CSV table of C-alpha atoms in Angstrom, one decimal:
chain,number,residue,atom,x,y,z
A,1,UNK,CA,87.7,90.0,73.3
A,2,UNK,CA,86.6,87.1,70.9
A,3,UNK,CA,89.2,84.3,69.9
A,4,UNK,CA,88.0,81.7,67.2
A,5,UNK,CA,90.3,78.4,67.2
A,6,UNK,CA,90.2,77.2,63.2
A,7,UNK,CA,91.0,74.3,61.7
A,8,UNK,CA,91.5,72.2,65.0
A,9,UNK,CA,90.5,68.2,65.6
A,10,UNK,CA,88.4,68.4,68.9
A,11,UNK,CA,87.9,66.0,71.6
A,12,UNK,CA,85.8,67.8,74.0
A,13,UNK,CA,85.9,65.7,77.2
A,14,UNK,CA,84.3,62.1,76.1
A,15,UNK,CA,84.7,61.8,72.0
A,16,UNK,CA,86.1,63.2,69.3
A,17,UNK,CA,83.8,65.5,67.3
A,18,UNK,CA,85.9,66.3,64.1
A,19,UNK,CA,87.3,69.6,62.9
A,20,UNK,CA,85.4,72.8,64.2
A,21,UNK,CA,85.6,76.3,65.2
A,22,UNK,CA,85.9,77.0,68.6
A,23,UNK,CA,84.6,80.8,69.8
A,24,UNK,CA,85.7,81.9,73.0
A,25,UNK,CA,84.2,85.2,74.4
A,26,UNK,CA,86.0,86.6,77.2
A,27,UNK,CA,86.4,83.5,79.4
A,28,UNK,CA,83.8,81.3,77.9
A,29,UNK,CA,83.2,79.0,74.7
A,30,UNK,CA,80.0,80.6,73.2
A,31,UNK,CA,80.2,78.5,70.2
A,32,UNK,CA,81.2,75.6,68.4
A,33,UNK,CA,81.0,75.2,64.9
A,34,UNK,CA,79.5,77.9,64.3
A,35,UNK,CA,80.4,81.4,61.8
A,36,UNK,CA,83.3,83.6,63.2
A,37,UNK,CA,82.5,87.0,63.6
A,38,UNK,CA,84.4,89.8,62.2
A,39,UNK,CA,85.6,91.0,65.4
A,40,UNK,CA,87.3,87.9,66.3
A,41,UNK,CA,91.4,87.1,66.6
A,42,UNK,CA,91.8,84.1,64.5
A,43,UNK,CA,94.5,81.4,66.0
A,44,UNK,CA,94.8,78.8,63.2
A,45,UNK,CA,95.3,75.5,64.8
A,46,UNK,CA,96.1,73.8,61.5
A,47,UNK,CA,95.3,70.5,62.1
A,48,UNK,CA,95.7,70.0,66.2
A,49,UNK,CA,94.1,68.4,68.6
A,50,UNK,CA,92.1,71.1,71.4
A,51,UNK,CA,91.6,69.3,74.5
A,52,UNK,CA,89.6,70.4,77.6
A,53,UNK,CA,92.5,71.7,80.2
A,54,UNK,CA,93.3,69.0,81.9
A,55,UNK,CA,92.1,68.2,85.9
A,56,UNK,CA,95.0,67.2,88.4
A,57,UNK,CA,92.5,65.0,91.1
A,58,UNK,CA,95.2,64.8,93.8
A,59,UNK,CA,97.6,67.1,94.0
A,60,UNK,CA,99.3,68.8,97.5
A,61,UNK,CA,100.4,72.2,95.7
A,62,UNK,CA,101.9,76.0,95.8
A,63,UNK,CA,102.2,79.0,93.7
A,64,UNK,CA,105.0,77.3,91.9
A,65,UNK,CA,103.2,73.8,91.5
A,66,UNK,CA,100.3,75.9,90.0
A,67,UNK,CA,102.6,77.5,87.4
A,68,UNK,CA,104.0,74.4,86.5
A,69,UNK,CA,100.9,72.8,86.4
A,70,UNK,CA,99.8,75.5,83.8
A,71,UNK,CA,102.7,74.6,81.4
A,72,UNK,CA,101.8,71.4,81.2
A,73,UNK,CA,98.2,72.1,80.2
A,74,UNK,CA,96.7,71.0,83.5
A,75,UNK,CA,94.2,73.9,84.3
A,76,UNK,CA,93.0,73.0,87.4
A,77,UNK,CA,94.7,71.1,90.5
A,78,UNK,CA,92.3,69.4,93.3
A,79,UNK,CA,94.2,69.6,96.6
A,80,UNK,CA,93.9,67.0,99.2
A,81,UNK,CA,95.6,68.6,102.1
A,82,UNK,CA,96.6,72.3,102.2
A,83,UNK,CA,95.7,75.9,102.5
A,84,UNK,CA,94.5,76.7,99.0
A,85,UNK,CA,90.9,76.8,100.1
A,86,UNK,CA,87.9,79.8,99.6
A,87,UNK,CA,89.8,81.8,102.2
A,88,UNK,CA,93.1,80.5,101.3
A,89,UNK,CA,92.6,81.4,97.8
A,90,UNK,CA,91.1,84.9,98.5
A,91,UNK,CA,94.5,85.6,100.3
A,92,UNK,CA,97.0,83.7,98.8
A,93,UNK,CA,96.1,83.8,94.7
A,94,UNK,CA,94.5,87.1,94.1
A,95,UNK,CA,95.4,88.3,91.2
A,96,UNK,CA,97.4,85.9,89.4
A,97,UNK,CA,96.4,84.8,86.4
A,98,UNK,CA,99.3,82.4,85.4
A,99,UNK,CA,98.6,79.7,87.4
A,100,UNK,CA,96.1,76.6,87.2
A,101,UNK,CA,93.0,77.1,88.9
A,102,UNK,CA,92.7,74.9,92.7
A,103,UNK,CA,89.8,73.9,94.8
A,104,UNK,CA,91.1,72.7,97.9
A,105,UNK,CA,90.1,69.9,100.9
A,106,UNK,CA,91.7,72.1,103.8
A,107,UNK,CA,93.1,70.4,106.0
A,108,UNK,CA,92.9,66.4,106.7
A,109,UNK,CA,91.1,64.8,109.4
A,110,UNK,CA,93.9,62.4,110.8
A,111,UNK,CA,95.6,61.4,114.6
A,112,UNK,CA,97.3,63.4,116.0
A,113,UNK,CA,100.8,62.3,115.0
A,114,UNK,CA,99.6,60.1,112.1
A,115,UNK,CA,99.9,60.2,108.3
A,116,UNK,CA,101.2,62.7,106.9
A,117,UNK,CA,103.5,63.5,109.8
A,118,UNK,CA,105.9,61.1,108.9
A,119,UNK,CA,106.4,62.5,105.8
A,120,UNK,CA,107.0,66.4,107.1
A,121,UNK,CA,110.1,67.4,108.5
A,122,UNK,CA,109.4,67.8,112.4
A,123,UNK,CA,111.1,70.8,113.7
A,124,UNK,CA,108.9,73.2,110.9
A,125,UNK,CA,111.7,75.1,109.5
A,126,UNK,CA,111.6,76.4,105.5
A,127,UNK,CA,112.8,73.4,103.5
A,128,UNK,CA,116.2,74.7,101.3
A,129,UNK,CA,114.0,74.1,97.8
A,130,UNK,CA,111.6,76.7,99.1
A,131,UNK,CA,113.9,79.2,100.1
A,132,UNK,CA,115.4,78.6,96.3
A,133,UNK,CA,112.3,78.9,95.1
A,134,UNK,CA,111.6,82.1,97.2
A,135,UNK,CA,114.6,83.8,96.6
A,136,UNK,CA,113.3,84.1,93.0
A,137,UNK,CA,109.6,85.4,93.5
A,138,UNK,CA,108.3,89.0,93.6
A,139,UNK,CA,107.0,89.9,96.8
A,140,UNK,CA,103.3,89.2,96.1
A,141,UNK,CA,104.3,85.7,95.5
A,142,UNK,CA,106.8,85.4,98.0
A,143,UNK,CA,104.3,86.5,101.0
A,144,UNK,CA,101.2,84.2,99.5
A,145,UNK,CA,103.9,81.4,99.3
A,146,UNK,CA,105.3,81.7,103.2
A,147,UNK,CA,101.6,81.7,103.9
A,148,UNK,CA,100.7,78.8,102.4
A,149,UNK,CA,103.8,77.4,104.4
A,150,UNK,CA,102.8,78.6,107.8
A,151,UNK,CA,98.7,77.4,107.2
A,152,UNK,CA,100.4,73.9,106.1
A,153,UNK,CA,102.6,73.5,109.3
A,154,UNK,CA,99.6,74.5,111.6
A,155,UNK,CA,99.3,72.5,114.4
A,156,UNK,CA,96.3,70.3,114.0
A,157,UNK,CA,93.9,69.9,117.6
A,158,UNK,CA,93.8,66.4,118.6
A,159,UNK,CA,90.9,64.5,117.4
A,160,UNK,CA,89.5,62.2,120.6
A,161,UNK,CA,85.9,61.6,119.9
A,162,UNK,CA,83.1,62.4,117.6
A,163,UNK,CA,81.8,65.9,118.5
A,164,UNK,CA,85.5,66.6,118.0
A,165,UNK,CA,85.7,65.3,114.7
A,166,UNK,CA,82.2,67.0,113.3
A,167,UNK,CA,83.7,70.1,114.5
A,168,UNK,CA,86.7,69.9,112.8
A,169,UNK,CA,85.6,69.1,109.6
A,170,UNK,CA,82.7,72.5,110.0
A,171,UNK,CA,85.5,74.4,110.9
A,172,UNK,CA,87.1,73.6,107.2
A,173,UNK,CA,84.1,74.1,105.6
A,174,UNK,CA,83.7,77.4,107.2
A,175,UNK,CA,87.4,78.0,105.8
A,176,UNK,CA,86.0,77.4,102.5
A,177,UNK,CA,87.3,73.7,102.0
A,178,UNK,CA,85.5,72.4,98.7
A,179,UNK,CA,85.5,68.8,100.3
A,180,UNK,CA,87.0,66.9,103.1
A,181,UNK,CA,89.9,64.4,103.3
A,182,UNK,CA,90.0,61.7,105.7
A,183,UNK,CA,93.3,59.9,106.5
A,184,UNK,CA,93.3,56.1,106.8
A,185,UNK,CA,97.0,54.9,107.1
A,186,UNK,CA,98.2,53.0,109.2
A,187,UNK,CA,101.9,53.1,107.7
A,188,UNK,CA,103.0,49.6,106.7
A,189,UNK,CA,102.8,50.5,102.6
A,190,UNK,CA,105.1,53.8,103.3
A,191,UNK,CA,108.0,52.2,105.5
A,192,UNK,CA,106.3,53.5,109.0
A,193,UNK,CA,104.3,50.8,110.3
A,194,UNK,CA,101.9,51.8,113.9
A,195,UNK,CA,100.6,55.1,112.7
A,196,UNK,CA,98.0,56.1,114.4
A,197,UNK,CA,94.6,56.1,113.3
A,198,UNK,CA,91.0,57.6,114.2
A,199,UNK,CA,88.9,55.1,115.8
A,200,UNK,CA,85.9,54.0,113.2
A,201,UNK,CA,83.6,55.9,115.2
A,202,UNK,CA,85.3,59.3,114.7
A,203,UNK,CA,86.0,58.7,111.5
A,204,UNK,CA,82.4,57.6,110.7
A,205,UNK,CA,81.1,61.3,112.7
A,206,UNK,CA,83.7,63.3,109.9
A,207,UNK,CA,82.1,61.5,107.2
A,208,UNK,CA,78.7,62.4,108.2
A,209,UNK,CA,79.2,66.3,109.4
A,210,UNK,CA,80.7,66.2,105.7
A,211,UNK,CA,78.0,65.3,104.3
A,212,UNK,CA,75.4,67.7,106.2
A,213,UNK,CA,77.6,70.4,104.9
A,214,UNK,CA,76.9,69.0,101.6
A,215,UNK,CA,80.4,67.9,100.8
A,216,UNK,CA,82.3,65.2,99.1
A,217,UNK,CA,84.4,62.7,101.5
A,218,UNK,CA,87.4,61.1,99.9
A,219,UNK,CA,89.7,58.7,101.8
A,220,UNK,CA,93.4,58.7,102.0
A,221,UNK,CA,93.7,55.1,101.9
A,222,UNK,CA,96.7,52.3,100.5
A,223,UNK,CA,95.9,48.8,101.1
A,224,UNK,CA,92.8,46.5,100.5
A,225,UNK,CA,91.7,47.0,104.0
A,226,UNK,CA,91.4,50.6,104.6
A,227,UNK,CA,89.8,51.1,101.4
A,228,UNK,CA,87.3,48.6,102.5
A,229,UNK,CA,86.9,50.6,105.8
A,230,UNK,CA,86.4,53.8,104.4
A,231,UNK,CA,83.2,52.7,101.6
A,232,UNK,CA,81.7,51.1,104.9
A,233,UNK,CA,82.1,54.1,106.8
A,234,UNK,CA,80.5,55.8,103.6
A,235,UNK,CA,83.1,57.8,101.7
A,236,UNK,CA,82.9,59.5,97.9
A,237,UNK,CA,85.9,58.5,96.6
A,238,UNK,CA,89.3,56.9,97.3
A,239,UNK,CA,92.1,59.2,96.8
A,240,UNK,CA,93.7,56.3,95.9
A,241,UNK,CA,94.4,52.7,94.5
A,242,UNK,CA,95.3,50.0,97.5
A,243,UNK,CA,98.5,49.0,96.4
A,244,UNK,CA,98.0,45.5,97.7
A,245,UNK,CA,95.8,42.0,95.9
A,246,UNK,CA,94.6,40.0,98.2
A,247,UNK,CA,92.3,36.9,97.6
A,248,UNK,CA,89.4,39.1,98.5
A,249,UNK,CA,89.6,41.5,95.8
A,250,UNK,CA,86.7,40.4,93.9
A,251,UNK,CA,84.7,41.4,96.6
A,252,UNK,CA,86.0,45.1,97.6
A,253,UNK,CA,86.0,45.7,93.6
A,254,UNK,CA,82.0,44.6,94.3
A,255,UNK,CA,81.6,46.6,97.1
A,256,UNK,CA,83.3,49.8,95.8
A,257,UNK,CA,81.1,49.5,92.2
A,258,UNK,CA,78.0,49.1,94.4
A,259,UNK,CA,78.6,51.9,97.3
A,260,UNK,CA,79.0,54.9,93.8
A,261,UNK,CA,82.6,55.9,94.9
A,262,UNK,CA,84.9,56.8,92.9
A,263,UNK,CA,88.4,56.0,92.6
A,264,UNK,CA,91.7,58.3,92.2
A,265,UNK,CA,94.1,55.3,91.4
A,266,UNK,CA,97.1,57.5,91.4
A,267,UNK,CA,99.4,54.9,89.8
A,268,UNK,CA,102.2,57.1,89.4
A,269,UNK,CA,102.7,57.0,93.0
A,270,UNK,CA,101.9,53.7,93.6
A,271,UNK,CA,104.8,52.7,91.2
A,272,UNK,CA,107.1,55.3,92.9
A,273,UNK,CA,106.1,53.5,96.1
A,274,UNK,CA,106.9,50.3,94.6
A,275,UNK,CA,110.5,51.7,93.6
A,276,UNK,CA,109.9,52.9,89.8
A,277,UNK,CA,111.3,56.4,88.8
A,278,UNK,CA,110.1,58.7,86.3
A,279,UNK,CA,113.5,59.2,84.7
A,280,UNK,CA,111.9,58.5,80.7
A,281,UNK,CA,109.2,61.2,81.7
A,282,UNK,CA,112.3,63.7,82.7
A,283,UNK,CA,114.1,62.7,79.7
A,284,UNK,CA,111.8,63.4,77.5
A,285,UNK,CA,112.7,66.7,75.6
A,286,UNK,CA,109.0,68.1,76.1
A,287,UNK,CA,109.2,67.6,79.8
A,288,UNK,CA,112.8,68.9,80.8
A,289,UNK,CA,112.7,71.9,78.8
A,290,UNK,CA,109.8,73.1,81.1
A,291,UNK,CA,111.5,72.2,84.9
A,292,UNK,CA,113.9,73.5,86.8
A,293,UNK,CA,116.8,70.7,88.3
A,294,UNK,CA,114.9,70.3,91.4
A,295,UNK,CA,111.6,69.0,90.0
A,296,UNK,CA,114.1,66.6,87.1
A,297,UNK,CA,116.3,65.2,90.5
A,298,UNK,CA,112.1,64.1,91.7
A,299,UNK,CA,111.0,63.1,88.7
A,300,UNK,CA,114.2,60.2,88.4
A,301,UNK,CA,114.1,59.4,92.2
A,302,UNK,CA,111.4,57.3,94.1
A,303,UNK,CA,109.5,56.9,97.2
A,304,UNK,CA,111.0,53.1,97.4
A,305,UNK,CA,109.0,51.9,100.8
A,306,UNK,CA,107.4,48.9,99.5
A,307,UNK,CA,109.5,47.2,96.9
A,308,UNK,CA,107.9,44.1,97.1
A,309,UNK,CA,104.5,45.6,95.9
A,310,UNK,CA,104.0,45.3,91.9
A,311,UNK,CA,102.4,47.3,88.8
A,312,UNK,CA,100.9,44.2,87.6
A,313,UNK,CA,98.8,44.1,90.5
A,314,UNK,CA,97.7,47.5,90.5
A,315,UNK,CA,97.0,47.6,86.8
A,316,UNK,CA,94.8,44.7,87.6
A,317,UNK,CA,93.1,46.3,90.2
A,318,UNK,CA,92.7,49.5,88.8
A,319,UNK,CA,91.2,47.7,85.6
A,320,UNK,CA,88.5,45.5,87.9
A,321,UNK,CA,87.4,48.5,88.8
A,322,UNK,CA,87.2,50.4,85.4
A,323,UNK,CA,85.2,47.0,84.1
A,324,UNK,CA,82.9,46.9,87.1
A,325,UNK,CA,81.9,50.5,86.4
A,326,UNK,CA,83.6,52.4,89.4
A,327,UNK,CA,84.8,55.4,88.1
A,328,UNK,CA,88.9,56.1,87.5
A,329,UNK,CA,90.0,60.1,87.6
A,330,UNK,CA,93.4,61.2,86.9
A,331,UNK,CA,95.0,62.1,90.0
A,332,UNK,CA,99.3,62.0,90.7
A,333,UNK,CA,99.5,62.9,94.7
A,334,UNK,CA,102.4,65.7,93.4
A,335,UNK,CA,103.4,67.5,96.0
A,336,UNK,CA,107.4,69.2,96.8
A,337,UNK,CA,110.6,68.7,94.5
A,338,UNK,CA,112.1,65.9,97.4
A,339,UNK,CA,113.5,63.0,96.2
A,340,UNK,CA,112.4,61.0,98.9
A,341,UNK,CA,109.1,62.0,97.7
A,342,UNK,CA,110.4,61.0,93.9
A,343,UNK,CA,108.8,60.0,90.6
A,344,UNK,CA,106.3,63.2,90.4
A,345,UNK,CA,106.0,66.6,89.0
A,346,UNK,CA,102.9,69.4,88.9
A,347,UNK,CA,101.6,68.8,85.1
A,348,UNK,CA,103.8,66.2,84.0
A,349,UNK,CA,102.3,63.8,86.4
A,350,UNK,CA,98.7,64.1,85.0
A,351,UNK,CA,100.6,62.8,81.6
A,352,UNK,CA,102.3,60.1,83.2
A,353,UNK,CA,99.5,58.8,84.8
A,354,UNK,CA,97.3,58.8,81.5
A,355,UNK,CA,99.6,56.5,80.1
A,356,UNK,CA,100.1,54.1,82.7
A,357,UNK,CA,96.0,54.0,82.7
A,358,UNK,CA,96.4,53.2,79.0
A,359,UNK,CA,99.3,50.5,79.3
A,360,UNK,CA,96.9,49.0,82.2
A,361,UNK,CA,94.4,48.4,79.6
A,362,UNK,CA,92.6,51.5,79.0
A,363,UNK,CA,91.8,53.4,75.6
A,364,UNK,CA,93.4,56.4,75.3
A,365,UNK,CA,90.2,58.0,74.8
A,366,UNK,CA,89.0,56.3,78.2
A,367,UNK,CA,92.5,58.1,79.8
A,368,UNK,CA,91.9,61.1,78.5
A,369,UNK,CA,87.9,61.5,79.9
A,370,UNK,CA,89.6,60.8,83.5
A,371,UNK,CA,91.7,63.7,83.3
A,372,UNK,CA,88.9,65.9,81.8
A,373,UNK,CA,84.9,65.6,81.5
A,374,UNK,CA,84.9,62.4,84.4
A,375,UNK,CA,87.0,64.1,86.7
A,376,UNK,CA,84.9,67.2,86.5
A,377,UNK,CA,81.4,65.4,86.9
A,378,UNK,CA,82.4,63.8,90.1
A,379,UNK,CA,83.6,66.9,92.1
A,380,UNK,CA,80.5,68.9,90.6
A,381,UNK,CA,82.7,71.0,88.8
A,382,UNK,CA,80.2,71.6,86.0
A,383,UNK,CA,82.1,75.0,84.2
A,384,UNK,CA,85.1,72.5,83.0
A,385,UNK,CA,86.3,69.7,81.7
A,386,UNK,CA,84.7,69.6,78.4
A,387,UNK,CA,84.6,71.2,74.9
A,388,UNK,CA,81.0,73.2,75.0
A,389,UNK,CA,78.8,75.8,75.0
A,390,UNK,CA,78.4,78.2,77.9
A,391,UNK,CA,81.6,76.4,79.9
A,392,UNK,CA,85.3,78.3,80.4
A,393,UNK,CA,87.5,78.3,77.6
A,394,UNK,CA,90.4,76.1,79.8
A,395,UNK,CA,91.7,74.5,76.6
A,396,UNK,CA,94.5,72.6,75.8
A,397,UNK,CA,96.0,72.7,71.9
A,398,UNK,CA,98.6,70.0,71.5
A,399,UNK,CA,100.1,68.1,68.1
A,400,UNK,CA,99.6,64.6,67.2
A,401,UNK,CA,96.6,62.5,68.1
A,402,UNK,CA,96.2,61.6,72.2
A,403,UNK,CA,92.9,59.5,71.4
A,404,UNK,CA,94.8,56.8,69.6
A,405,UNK,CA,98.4,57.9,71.5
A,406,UNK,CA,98.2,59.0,74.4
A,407,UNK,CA,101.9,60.5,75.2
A,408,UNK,CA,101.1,62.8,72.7
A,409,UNK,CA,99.4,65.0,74.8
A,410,UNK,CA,102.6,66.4,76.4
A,411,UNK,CA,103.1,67.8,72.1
A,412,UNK,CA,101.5,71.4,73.6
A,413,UNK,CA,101.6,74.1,71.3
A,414,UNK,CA,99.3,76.3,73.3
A,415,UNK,CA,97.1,76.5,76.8
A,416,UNK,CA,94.3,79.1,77.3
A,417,UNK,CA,92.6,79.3,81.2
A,418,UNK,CA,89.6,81.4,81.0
A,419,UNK,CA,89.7,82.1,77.7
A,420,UNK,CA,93.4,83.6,77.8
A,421,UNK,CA,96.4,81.9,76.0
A,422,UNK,CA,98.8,81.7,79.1
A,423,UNK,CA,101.9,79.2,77.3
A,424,UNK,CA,103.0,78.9,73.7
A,425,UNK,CA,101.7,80.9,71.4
A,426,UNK,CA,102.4,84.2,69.9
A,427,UNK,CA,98.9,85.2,69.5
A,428,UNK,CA,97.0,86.0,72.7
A,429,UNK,CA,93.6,84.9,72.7
């Protein structure tokens, strides 16, 4: 089936290009600006904005957070610790076709006992929001959610040396993970000081067994320190921004810029760290329309284990690196509606985050190619994140103008995924 978008102001991944016809063919853009065929259903955008779907760059997810994600036009989530990989997908999301798309890291090389145990409850019983949440589902979902659950709450084998480690991680690539995460916290940012941590060594022998698998490394890391840390031991990316600006900031920002990493700031859980809610963002009538009370309740609570951090310092950081060339992806570290793990939502969070990379200092175009084209460059995801030829129609349709202000990217009229209008239209493309 062929869809032609009319009449819509595109920004397809890294500029505006001015008002064009967009043909999608099945599940791909075949043309742009080009005649539309006969044959075609016409959705007149009259006057919109079409945006690549957006890409979540840290997200811990579930059926649900996939759906949601979807509403929000974010059309493809990049988990950093669960079961959605090859194998997990193949069992969990067969099928379903209204949900955002998900690559997945598998599961996270960390100590035994260390981050993120402290922030799971111990005794692995169903937490009361998923049992809400499954008492609503059909079957299919309700099975593919539980297993999700049970891979998530697997016991992980104790990592004590570096044969260990390089068989860890080729035992997630032969799961199908799409990358690997490595943990480096050691607690003091998230109220648990004395985690443990993987010697350097170990954590050195993941990286490279990564890498003779041919996959990206990214580092769970939170402070100055372990950022530093994980570029020496020779990561792709930080999964997020350190939180902290010590006198020798200059120097990582140097280091980072010269090593090629990227950097997943996340500054929408930094600042939920630091105490801040999200209660404008679940105000806002475009946001609560779309969530149930569980995901609102997270949105206006906080994380709130290290008050005595501050935005200004990580809009400085984050914008040291931006201006040293590093390049900044979108990411929101989303995971379950907890209020203890407050200030984020699936979808919302991508928005939130674009506009805290705007009030740091960045354009809004700038924001908008880290939640699209730059985010899909650096994971090799080279069938997305733009507005062209031969790629998947995941588009985005929203009122307004995002590349002068950005909140108006949460004005959606419409989201397609694979060429298929999934929220807000009549028309089905």
């Amino acid at each position: 089936m062929k869809t032609a978008i009319i009449n819509a102001r595109i920004f397809d991944g890294k500029q505006s290009i001015g008002v064009k016809t967009v043909l999608i063919d099945g599940e791909t853009i075949v043309s742009i600006g080009g005649e539309v065929p006969d044959d075609a259903v016409i959705r007149d955008a009259e006057g919109g904005m079409l945006l690549p779907g957006l890409i979540d760059a840290h997200v811990h997810t579930s059926v649900e957070g996939l759906r949601d994600a979807l509403k929000f036009g974010v059309t493809t989530e990049l988990e950093m610790m669960g079961g959605f990989t090859k194998a997990g997908r193949e069992k969990q999301l067969s099928g379903m076709e209204d949900i955002a798309d998900v690559f997945s890291a598998g599961m996270g090389v960390t100590a035994s006992g260390g981050h993120p145990d402290e922030l799971m409850p111990g005794d692995g019983e169903i937490p009361e929001f998923v049992l809400k949440e499954l008492a609503n589902m059909s079957e299919e979902d309700r099975n593919a959610m539980l297993a999700a659950h049970a891979h998530d709450h697997e016991e992980l084998p104790e990592l004590t040396n570096a044969n260990e480690a390089r068989s860890f991680v080729a035992e997630q690539v032969r799961q199908g993970a799409d990358y690997i995460k490595i943990m480096i916290e050691e607690g003091s940012v998230l109220a648990a000081p004395g985690l443990p941590v993987l010697s350097e060594e170990i954590l050195r022998a993941a990286v490279e067994e990564a890498h003779n698998q041919g996959k990206l490394v990214l580092a769970h890391v939170l402070t100055a320190d372990s950022s530093r840390e994980a570029i020496e031991i020779g990561v792709d990316g930080l999964a997020h921004l350190f939180i902290d600006r010590p006198a020798s900031t200059p120097e990582l920002v140097d280091q980072i810029a010269g090593s090629g990493a990227f950097v997943t700031p996340c500054l929408v859980l930094n600042s939920s760290i630091i105490g801040n809610t999200a209660s404008e963002m679940a105000d806002d009538p475009r946001v609560k329309e779309k969530l149930s009370e569980e995901w609102i309740d997270t949105l206006k609570s906080s994380f709130n284990t290290y008050p005595q951090g501050s935005m200004e310092d990580n809009f400085r950081n984050v914008m040291d690196l931006h201006r040293a060339g590093v390049d900044i992806l979108v990411g929101t570290d989303v995971s379950v509606p907890v209020p203890t793990l407050g200030g984020l939502a699936h979808g919302v969070s991508v928005h939130h985050e674009m506009q805290l990379l705007v009030e740091a200092g960045f354009t809004p175009v700038e924001a908008l190619q880290s939640a699209t084209a730059k985010t899909a460059r650096r994971f090799n995801l080279n069938d997305r994140g733009r507005i062209a030829e031969g790629v998947r129609a995941d588009l985005v349709l929203v009122d307004g103008d995002p590349t002068t202000k950005i909140s108006d990217t949460l004005s959606i009229r419409e989201v397609w995924i694979r060429g298929k209008s999934v929220y807000g239209s009549e028309v089905q493309g």
